[in-house]
XYZ file of C-alpha atoms in Angstrom:
291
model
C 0.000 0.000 0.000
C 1.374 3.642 -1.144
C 0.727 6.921 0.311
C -2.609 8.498 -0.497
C -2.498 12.046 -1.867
C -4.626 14.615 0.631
C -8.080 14.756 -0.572
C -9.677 18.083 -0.812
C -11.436 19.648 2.365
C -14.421 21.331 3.371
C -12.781 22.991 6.081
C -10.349 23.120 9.727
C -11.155 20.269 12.118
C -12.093 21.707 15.335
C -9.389 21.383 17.674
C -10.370 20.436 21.648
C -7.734 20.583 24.606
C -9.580 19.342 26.928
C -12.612 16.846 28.333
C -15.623 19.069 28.205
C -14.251 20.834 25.274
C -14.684 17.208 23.381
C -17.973 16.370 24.733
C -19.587 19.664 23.563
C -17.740 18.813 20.221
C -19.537 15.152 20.245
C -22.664 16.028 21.184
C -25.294 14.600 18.741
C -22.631 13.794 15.890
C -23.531 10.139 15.168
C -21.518 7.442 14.875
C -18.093 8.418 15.693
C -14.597 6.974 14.949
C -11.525 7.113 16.694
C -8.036 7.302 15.118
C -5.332 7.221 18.356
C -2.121 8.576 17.296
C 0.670 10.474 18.776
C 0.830 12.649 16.056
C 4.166 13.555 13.677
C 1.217 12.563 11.036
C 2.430 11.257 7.916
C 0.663 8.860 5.130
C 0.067 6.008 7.463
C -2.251 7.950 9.517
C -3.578 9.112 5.878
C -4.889 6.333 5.624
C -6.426 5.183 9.277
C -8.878 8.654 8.507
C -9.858 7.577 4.963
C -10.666 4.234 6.148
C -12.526 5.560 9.299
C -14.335 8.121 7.218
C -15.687 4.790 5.544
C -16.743 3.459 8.858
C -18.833 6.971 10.536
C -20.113 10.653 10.155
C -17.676 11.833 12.388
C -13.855 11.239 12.906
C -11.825 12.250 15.804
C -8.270 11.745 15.843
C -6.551 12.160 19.215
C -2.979 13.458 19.072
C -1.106 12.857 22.288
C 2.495 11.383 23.072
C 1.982 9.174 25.748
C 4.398 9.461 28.619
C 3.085 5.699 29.961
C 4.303 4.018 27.082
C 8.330 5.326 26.886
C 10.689 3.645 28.810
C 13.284 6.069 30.686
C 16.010 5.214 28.193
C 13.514 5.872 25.013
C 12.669 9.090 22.827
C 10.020 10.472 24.663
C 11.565 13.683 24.833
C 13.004 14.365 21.466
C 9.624 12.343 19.696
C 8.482 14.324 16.950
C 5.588 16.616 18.067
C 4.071 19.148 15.693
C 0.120 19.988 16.396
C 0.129 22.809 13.398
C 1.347 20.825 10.393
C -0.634 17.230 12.246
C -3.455 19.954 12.158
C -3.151 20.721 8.232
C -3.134 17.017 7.295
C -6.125 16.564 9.403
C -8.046 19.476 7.702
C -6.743 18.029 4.213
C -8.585 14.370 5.247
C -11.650 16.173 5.994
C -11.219 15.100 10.314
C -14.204 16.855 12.095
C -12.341 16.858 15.416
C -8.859 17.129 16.707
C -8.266 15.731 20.503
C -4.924 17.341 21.819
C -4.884 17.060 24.885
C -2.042 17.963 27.573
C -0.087 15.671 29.715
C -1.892 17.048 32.559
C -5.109 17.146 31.282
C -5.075 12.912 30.930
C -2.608 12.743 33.778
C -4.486 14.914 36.622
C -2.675 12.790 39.145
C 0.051 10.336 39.333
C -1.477 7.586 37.205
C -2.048 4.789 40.534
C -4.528 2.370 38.294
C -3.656 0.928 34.500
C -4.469 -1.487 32.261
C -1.809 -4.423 32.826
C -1.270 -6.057 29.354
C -1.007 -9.663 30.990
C 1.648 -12.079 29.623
C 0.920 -11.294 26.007
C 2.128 -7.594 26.908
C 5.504 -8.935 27.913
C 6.405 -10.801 24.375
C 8.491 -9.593 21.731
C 7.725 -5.180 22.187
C 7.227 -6.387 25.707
C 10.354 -7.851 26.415
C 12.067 -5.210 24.637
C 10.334 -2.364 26.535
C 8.805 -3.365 30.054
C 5.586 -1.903 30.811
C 5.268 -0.272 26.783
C 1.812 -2.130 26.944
C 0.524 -0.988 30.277
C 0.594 2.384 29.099
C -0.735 1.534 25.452
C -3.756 -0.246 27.153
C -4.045 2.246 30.150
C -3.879 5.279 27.764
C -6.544 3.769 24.782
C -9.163 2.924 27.358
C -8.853 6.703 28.821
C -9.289 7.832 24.818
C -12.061 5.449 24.887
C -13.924 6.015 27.793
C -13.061 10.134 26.135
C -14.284 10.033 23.108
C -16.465 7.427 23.943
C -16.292 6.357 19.754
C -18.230 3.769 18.269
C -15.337 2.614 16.256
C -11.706 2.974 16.324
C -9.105 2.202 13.544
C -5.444 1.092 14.049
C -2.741 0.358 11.572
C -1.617 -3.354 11.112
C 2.418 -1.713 11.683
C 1.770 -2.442 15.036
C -0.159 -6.118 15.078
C 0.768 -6.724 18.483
C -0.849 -3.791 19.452
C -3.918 -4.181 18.144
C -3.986 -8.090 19.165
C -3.654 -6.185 22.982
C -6.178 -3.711 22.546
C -8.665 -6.127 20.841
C -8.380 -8.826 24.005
C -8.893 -5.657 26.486
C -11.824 -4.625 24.458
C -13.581 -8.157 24.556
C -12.256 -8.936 28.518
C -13.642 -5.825 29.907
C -16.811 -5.503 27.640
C -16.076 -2.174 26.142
C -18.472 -1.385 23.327
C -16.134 -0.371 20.681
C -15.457 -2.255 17.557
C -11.598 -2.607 16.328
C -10.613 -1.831 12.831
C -7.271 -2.889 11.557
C -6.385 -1.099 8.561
C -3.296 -2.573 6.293
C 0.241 -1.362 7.255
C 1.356 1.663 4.546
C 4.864 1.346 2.569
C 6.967 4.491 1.222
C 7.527 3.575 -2.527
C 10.678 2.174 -1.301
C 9.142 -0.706 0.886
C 9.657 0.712 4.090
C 6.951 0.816 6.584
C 5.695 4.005 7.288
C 6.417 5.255 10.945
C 6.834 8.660 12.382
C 10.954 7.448 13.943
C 11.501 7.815 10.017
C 12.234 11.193 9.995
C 15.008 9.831 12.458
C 17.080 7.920 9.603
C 19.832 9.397 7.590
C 19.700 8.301 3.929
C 22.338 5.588 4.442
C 20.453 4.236 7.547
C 17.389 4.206 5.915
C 18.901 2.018 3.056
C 20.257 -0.414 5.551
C 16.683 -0.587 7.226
C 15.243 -1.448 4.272
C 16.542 -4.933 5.178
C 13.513 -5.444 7.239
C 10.649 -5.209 4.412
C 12.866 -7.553 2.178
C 13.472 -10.253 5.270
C 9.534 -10.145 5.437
C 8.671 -10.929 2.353
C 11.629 -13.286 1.819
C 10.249 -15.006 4.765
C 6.521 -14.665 3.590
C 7.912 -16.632 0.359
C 8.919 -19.372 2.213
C 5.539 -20.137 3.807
C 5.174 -23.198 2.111
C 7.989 -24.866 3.581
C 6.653 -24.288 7.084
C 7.718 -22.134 10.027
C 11.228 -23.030 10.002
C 11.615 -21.862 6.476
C 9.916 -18.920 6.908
C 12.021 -17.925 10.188
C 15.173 -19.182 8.214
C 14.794 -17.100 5.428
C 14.400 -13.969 6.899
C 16.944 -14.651 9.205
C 19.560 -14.782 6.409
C 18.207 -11.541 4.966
C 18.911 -10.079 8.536
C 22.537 -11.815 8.821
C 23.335 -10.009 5.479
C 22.240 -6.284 6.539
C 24.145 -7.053 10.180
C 26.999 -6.193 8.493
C 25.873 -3.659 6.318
C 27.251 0.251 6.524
C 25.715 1.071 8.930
C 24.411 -1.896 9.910
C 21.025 -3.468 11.323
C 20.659 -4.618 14.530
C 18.250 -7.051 15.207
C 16.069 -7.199 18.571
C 13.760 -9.899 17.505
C 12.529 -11.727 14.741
C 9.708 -14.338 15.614
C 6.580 -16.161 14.029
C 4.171 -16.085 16.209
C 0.491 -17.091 16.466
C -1.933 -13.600 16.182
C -4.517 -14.303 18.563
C -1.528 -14.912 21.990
C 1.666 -13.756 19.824
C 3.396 -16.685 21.195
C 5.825 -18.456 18.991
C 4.357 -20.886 16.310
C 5.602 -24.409 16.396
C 7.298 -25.808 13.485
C 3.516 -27.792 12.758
C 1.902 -24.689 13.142
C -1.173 -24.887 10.358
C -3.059 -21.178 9.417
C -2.478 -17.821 9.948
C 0.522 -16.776 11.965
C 2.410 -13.134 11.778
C 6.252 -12.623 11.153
C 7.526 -9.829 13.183
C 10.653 -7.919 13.257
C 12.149 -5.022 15.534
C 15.688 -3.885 14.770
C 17.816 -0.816 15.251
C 19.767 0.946 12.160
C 21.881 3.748 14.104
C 20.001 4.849 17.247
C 16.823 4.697 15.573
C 14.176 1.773 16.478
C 11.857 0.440 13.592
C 9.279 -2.463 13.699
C 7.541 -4.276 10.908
C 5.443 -7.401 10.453
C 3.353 -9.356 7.407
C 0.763 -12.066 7.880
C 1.856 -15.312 6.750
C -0.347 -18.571 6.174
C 1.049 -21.814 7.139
């Protein structure tokens, strides 16, 4: 999937700050969709509006960089934050409302109760970063219980993510129905991501090693899950030594309902995941296989 070009407008979203600011906003609009982000906007997100514009009369998306979800040793600081130009692509994808709130606003107090992801939440992104998903789940059911949306639509970059927010939705009964929307590709095969703006133009050629170890392991499907693991692996082993070169976290098959690791008879659908670091930036990627 390529970028969309912006569609033309009728007009500026309305941009809210705060709580009752959004509720006067909602009042008797319909059937409402929620697009999370934490802004730096970019095609990807393009394309989580068109689809939710599909889906409802009214989209919200929420633009907020979530302190819960950053690790003390991660980019929460110099993360990519700018509400004017996120603003302009919103008004270009005809968004009805813009959610920005401040860290204070959704963090009144020192945040005592969250969401705790469970075991899947400490696989693969888990593992990596220790309580990521605690703050992912604790910070989409405060959007939720927010905006209060009908709907909401997350990209497919992050299938983990939306595995974890689907299983909170159906354990605690929350009546909002999860779109996945495909993950977007620059024309160059990488996966869209707002830490792109972080890659020089060599280190973006050497991370261009994870879209090819996908698909070279998505080939290799019909041999089973070792083949599919052992092809991408090699595709990795190459680009290690690369200038500069990838580092890997992870690479894993796993099963998309518990994302623990398929077994080499694993039958069906299964996802191939990959998290790797090309100079200080981190970059994830995945593609759906069938076993």
């Amino acid at each position: 999937m390529t970028e969309p070009a912006p569609r033309e407008t009728a007009g500026e979203p309305l941009v809210v700050r705060t709580p009752e600011e959004l509720r006067r906003a909602l009042a008797g609009t319909g059937r409402v969709a929620l697009v999370p982000t934490m802004g730096a906007l970019h095609g990807g997100h393009r394309s989580l509006m068109r689809l939710a514009r599909t889906r409802a009369e009214t989209v919200v998306v929420s633009i907020f960089v979530n302190p819960l979800q950053f690790g003390p040793n991660e980019d929460l600081d110099r993360y990519p934050r700018d509400l004017p130009g996120d603003t302009r692509l919103c008004a270009e994808e005809g968004v009805d409302v813009v959610f920005a709130p401040e860290t204070g606003t959704m963090y009144p107090l020192p945040q005592m109760v969250t969401v705790d992801a469970g075991s899947m939440g400490e696989r693969l992104e888990g593992a990596s970063r220790p309580g990521h998903f605690t703050g992912v789940l604790t910070v989409v059911a405060k959007l939720f219980n927010l905006v209060r949306p009908d709907l909401a639509v997350f990209g497919a970059k992050d299938a983990q993510q939306i595995a974890l927010v689907r299983r909170m939705v159906a354990d605690l009964d929350l009546p909002v129905e999860i779109v996945g929307a495909p993950t977007l590709r620059d024309p160059d095969g990488l996966a869209s991501s707002s830490r792109n703006v972080y890659l020089s133009a060599q280190e973006r050629a050497s991370a261009l090693a994870l879209s090819r170890a996908l698909r070279a392991g998505a080939e290799a499907a019909p041999g089973g899950a070792e083949a599919v693991r052992s092809a991408a692996l090699a595709v990795l082993a190459e680009a290690a030594e690369a200038v500069p070169p990838v580092r890997l976290d992870y690479l894993a098959l796993v099963d998309p309902a518990t994302f623990s690791e398929a077994g080499a008879d694993h039958r069906g659908e299964a996802v191939l995941a990959v998290a790797a670091r090309v100079g200080a930036t981190r970059l994830i990627d995945n593609v759906s296989v069938t076993l």
